[in-house]
CSV table of C-alpha atoms and ligand atoms in Angstrom, one decimal:
chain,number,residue,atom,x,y,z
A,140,UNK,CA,15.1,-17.3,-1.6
A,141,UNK,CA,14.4,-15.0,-4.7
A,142,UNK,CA,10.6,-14.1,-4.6
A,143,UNK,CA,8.9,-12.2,-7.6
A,144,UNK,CA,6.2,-9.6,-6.2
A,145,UNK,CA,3.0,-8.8,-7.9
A,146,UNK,CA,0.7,-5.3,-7.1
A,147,UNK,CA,-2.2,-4.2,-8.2
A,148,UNK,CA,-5.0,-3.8,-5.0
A,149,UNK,CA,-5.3,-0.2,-6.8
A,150,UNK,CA,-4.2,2.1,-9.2
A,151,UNK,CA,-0.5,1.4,-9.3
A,152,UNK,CA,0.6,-2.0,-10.9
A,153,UNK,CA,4.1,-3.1,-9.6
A,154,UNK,CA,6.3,-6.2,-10.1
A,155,UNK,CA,9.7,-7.0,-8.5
A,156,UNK,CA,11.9,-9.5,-7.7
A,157,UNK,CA,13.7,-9.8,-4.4
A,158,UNK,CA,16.1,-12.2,-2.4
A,159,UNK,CA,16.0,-12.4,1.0
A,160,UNK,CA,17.5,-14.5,3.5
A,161,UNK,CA,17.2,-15.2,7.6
A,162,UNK,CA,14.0,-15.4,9.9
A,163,UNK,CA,12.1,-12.0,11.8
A,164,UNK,CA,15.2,-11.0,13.2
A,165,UNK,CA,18.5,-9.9,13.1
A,166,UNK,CA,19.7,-12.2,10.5
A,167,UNK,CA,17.0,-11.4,8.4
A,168,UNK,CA,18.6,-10.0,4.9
A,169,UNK,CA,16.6,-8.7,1.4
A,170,UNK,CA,18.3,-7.1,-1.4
A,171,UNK,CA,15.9,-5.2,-4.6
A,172,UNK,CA,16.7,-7.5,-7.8
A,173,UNK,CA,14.6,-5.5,-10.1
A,174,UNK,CA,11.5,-3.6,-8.9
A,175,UNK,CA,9.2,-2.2,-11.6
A,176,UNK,CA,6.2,-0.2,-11.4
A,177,UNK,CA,3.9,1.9,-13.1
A,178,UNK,CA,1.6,4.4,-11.8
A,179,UNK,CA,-1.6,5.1,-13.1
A,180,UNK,CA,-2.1,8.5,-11.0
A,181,UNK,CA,-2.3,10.8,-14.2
A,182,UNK,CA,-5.1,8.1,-16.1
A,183,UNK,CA,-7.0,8.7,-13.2
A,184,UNK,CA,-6.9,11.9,-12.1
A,185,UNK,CA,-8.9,14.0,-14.7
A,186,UNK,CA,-12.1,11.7,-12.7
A,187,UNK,CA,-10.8,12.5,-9.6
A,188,UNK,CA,-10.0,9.5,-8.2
A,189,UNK,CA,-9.5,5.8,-9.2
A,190,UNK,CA,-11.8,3.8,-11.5
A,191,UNK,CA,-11.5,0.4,-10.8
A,192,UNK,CA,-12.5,-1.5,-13.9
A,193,UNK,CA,-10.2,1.7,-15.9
A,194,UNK,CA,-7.9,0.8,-12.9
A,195,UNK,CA,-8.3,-3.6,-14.4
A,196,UNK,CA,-7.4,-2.7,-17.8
A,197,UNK,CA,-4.5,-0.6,-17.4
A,198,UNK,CA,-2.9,-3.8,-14.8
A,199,UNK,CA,-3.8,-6.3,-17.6
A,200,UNK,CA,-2.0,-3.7,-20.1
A,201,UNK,CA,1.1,-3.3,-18.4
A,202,UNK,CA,1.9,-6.7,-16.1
A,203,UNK,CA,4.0,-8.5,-19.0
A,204,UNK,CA,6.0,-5.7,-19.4
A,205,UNK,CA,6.6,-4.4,-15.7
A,206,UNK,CA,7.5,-8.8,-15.5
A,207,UNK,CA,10.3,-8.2,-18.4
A,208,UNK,CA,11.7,-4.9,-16.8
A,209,UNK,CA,12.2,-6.5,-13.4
A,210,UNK,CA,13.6,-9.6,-15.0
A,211,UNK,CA,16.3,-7.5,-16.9
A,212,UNK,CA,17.1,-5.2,-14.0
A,213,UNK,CA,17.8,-8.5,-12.0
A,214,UNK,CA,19.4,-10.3,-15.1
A,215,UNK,CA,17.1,-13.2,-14.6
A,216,UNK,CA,15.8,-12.9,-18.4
A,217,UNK,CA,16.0,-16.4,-19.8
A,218,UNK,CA,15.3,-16.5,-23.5
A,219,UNK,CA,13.5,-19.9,-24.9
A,220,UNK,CA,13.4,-22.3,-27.4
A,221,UNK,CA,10.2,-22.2,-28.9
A,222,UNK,CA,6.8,-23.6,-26.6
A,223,UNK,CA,6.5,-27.4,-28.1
A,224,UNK,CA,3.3,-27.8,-30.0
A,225,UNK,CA,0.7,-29.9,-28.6
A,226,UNK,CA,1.6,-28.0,-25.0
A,227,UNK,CA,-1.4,-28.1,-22.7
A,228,UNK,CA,0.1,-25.1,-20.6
A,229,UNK,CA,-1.7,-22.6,-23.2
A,230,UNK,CA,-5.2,-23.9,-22.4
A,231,UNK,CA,-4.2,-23.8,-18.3
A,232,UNK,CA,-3.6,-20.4,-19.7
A,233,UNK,CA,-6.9,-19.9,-21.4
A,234,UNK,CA,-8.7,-20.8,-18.8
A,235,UNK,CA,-7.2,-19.2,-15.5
A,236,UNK,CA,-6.9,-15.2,-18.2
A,237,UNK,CA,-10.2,-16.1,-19.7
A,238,UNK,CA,-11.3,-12.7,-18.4
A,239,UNK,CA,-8.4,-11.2,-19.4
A,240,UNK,CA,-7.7,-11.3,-22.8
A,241,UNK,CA,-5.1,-8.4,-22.8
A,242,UNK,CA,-3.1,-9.8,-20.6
A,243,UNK,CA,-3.7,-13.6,-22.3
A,244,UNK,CA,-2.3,-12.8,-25.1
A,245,UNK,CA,0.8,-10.8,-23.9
A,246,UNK,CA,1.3,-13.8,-21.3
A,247,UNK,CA,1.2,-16.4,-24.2
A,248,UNK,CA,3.5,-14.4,-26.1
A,249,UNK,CA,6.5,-13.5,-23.1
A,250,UNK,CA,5.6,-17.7,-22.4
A,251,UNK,CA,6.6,-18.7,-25.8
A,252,UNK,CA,10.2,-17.5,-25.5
A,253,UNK,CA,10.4,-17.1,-22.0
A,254,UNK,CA,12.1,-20.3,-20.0
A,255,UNK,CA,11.4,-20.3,-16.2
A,256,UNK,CA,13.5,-17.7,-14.1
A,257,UNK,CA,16.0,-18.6,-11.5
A,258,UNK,CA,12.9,-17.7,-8.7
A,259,UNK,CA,12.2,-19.7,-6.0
A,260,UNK,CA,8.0,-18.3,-5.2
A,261,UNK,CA,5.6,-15.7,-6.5
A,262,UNK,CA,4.1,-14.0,-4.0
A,263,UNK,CA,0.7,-11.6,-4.8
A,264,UNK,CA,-1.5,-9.2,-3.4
A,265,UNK,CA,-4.9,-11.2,-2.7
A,266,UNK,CA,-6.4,-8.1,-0.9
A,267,UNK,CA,-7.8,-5.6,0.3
A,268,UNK,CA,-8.2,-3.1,-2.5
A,269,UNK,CA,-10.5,-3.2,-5.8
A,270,UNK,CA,-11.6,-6.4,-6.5
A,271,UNK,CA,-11.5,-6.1,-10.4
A,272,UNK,CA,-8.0,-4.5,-10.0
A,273,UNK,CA,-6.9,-7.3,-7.9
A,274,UNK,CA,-8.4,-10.1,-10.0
A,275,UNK,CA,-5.9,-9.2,-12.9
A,276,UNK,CA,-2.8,-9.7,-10.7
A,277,UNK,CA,-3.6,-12.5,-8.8
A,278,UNK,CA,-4.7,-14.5,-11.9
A,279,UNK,CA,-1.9,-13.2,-13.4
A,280,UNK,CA,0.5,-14.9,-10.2
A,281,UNK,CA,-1.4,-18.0,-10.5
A,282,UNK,CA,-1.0,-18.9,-14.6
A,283,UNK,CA,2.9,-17.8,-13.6
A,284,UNK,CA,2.8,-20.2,-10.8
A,285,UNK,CA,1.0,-22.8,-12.8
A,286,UNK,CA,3.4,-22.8,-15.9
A,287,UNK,CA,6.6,-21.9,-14.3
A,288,UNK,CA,5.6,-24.7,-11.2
A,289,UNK,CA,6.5,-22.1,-8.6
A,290,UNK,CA,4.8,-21.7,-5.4
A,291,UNK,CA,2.6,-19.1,-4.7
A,292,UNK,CA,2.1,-16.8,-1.7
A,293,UNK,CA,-0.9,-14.9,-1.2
A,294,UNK,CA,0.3,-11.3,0.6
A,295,UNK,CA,-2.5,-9.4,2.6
A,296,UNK,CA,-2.0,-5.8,1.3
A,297,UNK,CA,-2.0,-4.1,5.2
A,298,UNK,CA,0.9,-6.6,6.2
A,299,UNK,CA,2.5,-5.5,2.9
A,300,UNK,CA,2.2,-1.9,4.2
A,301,UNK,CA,3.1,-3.1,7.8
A,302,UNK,CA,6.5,-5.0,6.9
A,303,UNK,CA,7.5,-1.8,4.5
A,304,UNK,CA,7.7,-0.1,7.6
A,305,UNK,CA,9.3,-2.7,10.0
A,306,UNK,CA,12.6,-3.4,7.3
A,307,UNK,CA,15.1,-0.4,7.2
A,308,UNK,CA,17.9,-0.2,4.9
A,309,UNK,CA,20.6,-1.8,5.1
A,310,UNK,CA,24.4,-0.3,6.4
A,311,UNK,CA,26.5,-2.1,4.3
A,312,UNK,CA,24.3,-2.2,1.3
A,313,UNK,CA,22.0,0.8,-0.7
A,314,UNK,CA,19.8,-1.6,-2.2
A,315,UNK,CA,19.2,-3.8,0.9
A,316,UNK,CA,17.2,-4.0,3.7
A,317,UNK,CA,17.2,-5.2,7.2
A,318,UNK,CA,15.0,-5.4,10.2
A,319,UNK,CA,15.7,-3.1,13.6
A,320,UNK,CA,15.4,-5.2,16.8
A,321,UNK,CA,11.5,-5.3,17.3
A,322,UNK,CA,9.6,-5.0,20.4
A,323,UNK,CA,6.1,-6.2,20.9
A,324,UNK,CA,3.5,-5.6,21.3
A,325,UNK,CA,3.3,-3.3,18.2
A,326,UNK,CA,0.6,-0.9,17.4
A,327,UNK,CA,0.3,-0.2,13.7
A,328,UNK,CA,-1.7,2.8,12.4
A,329,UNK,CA,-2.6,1.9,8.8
A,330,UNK,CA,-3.4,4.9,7.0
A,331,UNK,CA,-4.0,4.8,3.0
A,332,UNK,CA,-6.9,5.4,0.6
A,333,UNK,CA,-8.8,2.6,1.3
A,334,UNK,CA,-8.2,1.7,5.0
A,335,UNK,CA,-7.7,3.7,8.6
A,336,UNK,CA,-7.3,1.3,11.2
A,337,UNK,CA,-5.2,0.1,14.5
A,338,UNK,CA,-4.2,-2.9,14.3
A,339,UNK,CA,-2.7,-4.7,17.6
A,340,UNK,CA,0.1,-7.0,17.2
A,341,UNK,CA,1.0,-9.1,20.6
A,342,UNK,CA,3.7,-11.1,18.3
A,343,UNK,CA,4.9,-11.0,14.6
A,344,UNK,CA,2.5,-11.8,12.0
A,345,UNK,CA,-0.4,-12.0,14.7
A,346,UNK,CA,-3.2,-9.0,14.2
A,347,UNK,CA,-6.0,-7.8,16.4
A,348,UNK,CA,-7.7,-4.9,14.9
A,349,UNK,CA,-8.7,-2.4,17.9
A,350,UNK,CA,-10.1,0.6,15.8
A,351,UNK,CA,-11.2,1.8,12.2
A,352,UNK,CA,-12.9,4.3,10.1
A,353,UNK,CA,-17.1,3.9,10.4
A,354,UNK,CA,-16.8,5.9,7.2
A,355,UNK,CA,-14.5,7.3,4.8
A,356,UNK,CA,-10.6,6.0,5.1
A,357,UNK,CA,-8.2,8.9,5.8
A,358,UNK,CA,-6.1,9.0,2.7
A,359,UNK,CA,-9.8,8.7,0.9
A,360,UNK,CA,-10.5,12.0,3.0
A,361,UNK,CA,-7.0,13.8,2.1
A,362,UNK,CA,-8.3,13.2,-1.7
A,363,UNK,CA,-11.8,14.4,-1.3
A,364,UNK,CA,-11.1,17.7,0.2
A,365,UNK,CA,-8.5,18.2,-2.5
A,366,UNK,CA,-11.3,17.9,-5.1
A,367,UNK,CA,-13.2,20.5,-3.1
A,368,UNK,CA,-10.4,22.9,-3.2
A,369,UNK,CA,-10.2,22.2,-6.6
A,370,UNK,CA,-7.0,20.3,-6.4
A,371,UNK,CA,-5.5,17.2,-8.6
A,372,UNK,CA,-5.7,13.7,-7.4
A,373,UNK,CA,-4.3,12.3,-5.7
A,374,UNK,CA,-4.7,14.7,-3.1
A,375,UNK,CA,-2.9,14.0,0.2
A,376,UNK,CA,0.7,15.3,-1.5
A,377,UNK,CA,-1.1,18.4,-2.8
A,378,UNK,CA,-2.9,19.4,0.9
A,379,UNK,CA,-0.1,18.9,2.7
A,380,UNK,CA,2.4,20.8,0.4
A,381,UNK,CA,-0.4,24.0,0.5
A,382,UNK,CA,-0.8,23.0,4.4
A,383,UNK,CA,3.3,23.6,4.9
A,384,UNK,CA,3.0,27.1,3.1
A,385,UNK,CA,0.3,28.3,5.9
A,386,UNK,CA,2.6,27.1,8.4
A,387,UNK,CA,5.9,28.7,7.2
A,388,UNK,CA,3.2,32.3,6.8
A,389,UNK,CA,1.1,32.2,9.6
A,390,UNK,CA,2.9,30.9,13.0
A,391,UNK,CA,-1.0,30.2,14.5
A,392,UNK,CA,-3.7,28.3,12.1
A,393,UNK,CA,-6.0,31.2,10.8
A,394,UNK,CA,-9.2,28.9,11.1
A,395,UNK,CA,-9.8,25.5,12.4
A,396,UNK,CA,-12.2,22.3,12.5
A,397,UNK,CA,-13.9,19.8,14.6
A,398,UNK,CA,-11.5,16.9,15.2
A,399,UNK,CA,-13.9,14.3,15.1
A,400,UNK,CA,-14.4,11.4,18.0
A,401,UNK,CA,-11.7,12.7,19.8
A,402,UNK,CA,-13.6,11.8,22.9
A,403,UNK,CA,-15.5,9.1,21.6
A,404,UNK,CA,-13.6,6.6,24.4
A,405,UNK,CA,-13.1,3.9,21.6
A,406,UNK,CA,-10.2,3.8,19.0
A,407,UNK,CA,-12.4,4.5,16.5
A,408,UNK,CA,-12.5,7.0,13.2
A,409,UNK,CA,-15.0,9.0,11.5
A,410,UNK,CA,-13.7,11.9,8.6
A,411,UNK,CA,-17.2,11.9,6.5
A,412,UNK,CA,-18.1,14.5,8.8
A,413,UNK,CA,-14.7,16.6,8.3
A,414,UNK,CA,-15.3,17.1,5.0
A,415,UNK,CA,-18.9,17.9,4.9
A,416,UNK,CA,-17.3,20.6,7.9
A,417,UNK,CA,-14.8,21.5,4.9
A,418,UNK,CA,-17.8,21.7,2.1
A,419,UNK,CA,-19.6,24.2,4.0
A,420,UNK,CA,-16.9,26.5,5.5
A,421,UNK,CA,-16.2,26.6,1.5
A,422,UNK,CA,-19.6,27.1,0.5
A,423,UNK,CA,-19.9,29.9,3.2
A,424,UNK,CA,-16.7,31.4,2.4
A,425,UNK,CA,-15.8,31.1,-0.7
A,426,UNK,CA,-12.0,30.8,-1.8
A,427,UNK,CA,-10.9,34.2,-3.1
A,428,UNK,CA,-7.0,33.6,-2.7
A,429,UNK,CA,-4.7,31.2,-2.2
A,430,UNK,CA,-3.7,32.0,1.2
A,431,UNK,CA,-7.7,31.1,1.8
A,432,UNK,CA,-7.0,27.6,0.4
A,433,UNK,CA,-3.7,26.9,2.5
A,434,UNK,CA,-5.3,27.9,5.5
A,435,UNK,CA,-8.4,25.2,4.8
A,436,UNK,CA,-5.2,22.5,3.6
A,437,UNK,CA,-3.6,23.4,7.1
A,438,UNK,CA,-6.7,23.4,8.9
A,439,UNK,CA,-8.0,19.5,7.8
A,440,UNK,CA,-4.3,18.4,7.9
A,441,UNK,CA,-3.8,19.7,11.6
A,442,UNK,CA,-7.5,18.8,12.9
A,443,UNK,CA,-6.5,14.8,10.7
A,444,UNK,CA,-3.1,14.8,12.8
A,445,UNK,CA,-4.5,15.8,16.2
A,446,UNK,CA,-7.0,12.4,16.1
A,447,UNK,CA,-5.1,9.9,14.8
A,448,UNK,CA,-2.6,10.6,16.8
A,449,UNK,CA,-4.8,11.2,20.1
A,450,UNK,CA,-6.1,7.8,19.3
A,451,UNK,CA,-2.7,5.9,18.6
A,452,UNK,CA,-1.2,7.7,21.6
A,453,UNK,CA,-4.2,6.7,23.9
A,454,UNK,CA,-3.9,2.5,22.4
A,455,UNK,CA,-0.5,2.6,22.2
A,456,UNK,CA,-1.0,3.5,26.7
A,457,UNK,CA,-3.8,1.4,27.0
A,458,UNK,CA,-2.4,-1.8,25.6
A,459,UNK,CA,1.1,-1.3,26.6
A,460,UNK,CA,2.6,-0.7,22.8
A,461,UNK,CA,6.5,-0.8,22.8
A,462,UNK,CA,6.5,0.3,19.2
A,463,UNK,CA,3.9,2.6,16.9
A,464,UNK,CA,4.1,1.3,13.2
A,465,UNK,CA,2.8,3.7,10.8
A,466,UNK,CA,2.1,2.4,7.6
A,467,UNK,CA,0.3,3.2,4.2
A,468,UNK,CA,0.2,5.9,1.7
A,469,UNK,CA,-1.1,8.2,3.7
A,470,UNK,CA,2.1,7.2,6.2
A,471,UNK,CA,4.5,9.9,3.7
A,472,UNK,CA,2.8,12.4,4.6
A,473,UNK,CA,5.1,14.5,6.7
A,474,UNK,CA,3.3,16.5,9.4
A,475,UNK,CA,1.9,13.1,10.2
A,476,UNK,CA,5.1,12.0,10.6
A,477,UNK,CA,6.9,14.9,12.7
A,478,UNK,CA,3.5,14.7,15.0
A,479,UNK,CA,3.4,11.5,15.6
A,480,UNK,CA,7.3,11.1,16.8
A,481,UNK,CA,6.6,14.3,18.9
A,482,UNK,CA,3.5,12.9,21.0
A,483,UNK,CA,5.9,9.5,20.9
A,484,UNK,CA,9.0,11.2,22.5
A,485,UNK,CA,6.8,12.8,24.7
A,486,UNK,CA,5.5,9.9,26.0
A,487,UNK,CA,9.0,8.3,26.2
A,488,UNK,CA,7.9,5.6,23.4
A,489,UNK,CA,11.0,5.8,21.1
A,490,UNK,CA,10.1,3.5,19.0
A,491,UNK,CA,8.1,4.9,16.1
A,492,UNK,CA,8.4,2.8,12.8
A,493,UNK,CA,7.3,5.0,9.4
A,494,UNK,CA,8.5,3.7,6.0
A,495,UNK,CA,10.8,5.4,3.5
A,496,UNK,CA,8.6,8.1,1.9
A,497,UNK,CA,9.2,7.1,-1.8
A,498,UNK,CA,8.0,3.4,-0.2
A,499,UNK,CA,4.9,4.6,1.4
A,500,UNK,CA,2.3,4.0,-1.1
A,501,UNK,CA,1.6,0.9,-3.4
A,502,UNK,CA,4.8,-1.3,-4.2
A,503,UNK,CA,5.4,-4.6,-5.1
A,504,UNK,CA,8.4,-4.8,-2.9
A,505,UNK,CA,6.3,-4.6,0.1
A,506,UNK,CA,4.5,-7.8,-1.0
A,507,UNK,CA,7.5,-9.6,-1.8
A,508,UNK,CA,8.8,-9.1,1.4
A,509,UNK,CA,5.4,-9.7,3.3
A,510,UNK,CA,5.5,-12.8,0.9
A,511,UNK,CA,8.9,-14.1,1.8
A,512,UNK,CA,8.0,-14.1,5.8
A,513,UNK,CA,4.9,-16.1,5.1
A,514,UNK,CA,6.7,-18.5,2.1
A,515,UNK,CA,9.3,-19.3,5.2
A,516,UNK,CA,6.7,-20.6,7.3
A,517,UNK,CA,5.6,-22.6,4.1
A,518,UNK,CA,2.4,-20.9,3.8
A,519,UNK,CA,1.8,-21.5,0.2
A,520,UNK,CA,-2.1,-20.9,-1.8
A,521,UNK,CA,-3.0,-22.9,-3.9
A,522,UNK,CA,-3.0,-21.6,-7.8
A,523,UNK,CA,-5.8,-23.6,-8.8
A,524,UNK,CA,-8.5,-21.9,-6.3
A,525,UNK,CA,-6.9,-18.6,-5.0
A,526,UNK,CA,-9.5,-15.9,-5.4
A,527,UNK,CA,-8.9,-12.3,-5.1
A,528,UNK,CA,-10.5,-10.7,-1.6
A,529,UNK,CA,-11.7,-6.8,-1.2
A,530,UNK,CA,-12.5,-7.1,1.8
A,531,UNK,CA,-9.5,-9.4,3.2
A,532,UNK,CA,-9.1,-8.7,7.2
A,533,UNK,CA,-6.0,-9.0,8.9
A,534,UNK,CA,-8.0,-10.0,11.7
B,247,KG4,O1,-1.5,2.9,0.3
B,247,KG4,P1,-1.8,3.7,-0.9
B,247,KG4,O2,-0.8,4.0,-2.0
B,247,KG4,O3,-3.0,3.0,-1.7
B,247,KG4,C1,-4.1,2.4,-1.0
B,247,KG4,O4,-3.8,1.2,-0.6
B,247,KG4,O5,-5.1,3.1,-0.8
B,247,KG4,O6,-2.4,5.1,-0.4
B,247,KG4,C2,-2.9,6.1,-1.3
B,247,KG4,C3,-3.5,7.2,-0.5
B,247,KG4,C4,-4.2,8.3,-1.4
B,247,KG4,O7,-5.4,8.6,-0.8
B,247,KG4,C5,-3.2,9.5,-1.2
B,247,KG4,O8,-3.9,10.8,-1.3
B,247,KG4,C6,-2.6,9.3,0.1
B,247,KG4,O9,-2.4,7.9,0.2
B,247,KG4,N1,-1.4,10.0,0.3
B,247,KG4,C7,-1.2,11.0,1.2
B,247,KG4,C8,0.2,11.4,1.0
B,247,KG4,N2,0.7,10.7,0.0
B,247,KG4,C9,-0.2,9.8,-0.4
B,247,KG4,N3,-2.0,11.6,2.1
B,247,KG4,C10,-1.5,12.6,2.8
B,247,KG4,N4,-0.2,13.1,2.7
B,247,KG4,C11,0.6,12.5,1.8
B,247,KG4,N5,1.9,13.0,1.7
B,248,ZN,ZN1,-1.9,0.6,0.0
């Protein structure tokens, strides 16, 4: 089944098309057709961090195109004859990109002389993320769906992430992947800008969510502290790269913070507090070299570490995980990482599942292949009254 994958929950708008084959198991097969995206990291960072209705136009810019780079990267380009007059399908198109003239127009354009690609379903990110950001894609998906009579999958973002971290590549092919016997129950840790959560899976595609953030998200966190240190957005790369300099200068942490609700006895979050901890040790000592900032960058990305991994660890006992699943974009970061499979070998769990780095954060891959394992069960939306979802809940 070839399935073309839309983004754009946030500030990075992707499209790909992949084709997969098999079930949740062993026979399951997916190889990259064509996989374009475009990252709106340096439109945004001058602010800080991302603007969501700057974040809408940028999608609405750049969709059409990012559709006809996949397409010739998978050679599914098929050039048409002209759209007959008198062809309702523009005012279906009207209607569904009425706020979305942009994109409209572009779509009208690419429709005229574009015939329907060999793709079997259109699968899009519904939520969570910004709504305005993921309005444009999903009507986007749904005019393609409704003109090209495809059907349509809506992909919850998190699962995305989740299932990005499950597949590996594959042995016998670079641009394939394939999925590592799996045992449940799995405990994902989903880490990125907008979420921190633990998310219980008894079976596949099942979700129980047994912890989260009562504030701020971590990868949120990562990026606020980097503005306090004067540091570009986005800024979990940025921290941890200053954060591994401390380390490879000073073998013990010079200063350190509160880890917050370590002991809290639940398997929840908190990191407002962290960084109000960070603002004032700033304020209070103000930064007078850089060895000062990489000490503060090692300091929040050790005292970060130490409770998410204290609380994974303590679910992962407490419910009996057989696997830890870390996904999101905070998921590349590599002390994170290392930690994490250290406290897991420790406790003779060998089963940690992280994604490729360079697939950690936003990718339209990762809803394509969320897509296809929910297309196989034939769980289609329906284009005429999908609606994008902020606040969409795995469970
Ligand atoms: O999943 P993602 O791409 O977008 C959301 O769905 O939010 O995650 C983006 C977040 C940003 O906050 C960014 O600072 C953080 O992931 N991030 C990192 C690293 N790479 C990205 N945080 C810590 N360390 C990293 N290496
Ligand atoms: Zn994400």
């Amino acid at each position: 089944m070839r399935i073309l994958g839309i983004e754009t929950s946030c500030d990075e708008t992707a499209v790909c098309i992949i084709e997969a084959e098999g079930g949740f198991g062993p026979d399951f097969h997916a190889r990259i057709l064509g996989n374009a995206l475009y990252s709106q990291i340096a439109i945004h960072a001058p602010y800080g961090g991302v603007f969501p209705n700057l974040a809408k136009r940028e999608h609405a810019k750049n969709l059409v195109p990012l559709l006809s780079q996949a397409l010739d990267q998978a050679c599914l380009r098929t050039v048409l004859k002209q759209m007959e007059t008198g062809d309702n399908r523009l005012q279906i198109l009207q209607d569904m990109l009425a706020r979305e003239p942009e994109l409209l127009a572009q779509l009208a354009e690419f429709l005229k002389t574009h015939e329907r690609p060999a793709i079997d379903a259109i699968a899009v990110t519904a939520g969570p993320g910004l709504e305005p950001a993921l309005w444009v894609g999903v009507n986007f998906a749904r005019a393609l769906a409704t003109l090209w009579q495809l059907p349509l999958v809506a992909v919850n973002h998190m699962e995305g992430h989740i299932v990005m971290s499950l597949v590996r590549p594959s042995e016998d092919d670079p641009s394939g992947y394939q999925l590592p016997a799996i045992a449940f129950p799995v405990l994902s840790l989903l880490i990125s800008g907008g979420h921190t959560e633990l998310v219980l899976s008894r079976e596949w595609q099942q979700y129980e969510r047994i912890g989260e953030t009562r504030d701020d998200a971590v990868g949120e966190a990562f990026d606020k502290v980097a503005r306090l240190l004067g540091l570009p957005y986005p800024g979990g790369p940025e921290i941890s790269r200053l954060a591994a300099l401390d380390r490879m200068a000073h073998d013990r942490a010079p200063i350190s913070f509160t880890a917050p609700m370590l002991h809290s006895g639940d398997y929840d979050f908190s990191f407002s507090g962290l960084k109000t901890e960070v603002r004032r040790y700033v304020e209070e000592h103000p930064i007078e070299s850089d060895d000062d900032k990489h000490a503060i960058a090692r300091a929040f990305e050790d005292t970060v570490a130490k409770v998410l991994i204290a609380k994974t660890m303590k679910a992962a006992d407490d419910f009996g995980a057989r696997a830890v699943v870390v996904g999101g974009g905070v998921s590349a970061n590599t002390f994170i990482r290392s930690e994490l499979a250290n406290a897991c070998e420790k406790s003779g769990l060998d089963n940690v599942l992280v994604p490729e780095p360079s697939a950690a954060t936003d990718n339209a891959v990762m809803i394509a292949l969320a897509g296809y394992f929910r297309a196989i069960k034939g769980e289609y939306a329906d284009p005429a009254t999908l609606r994008a979802n902020g606040n969409l809940r795995l469970a």
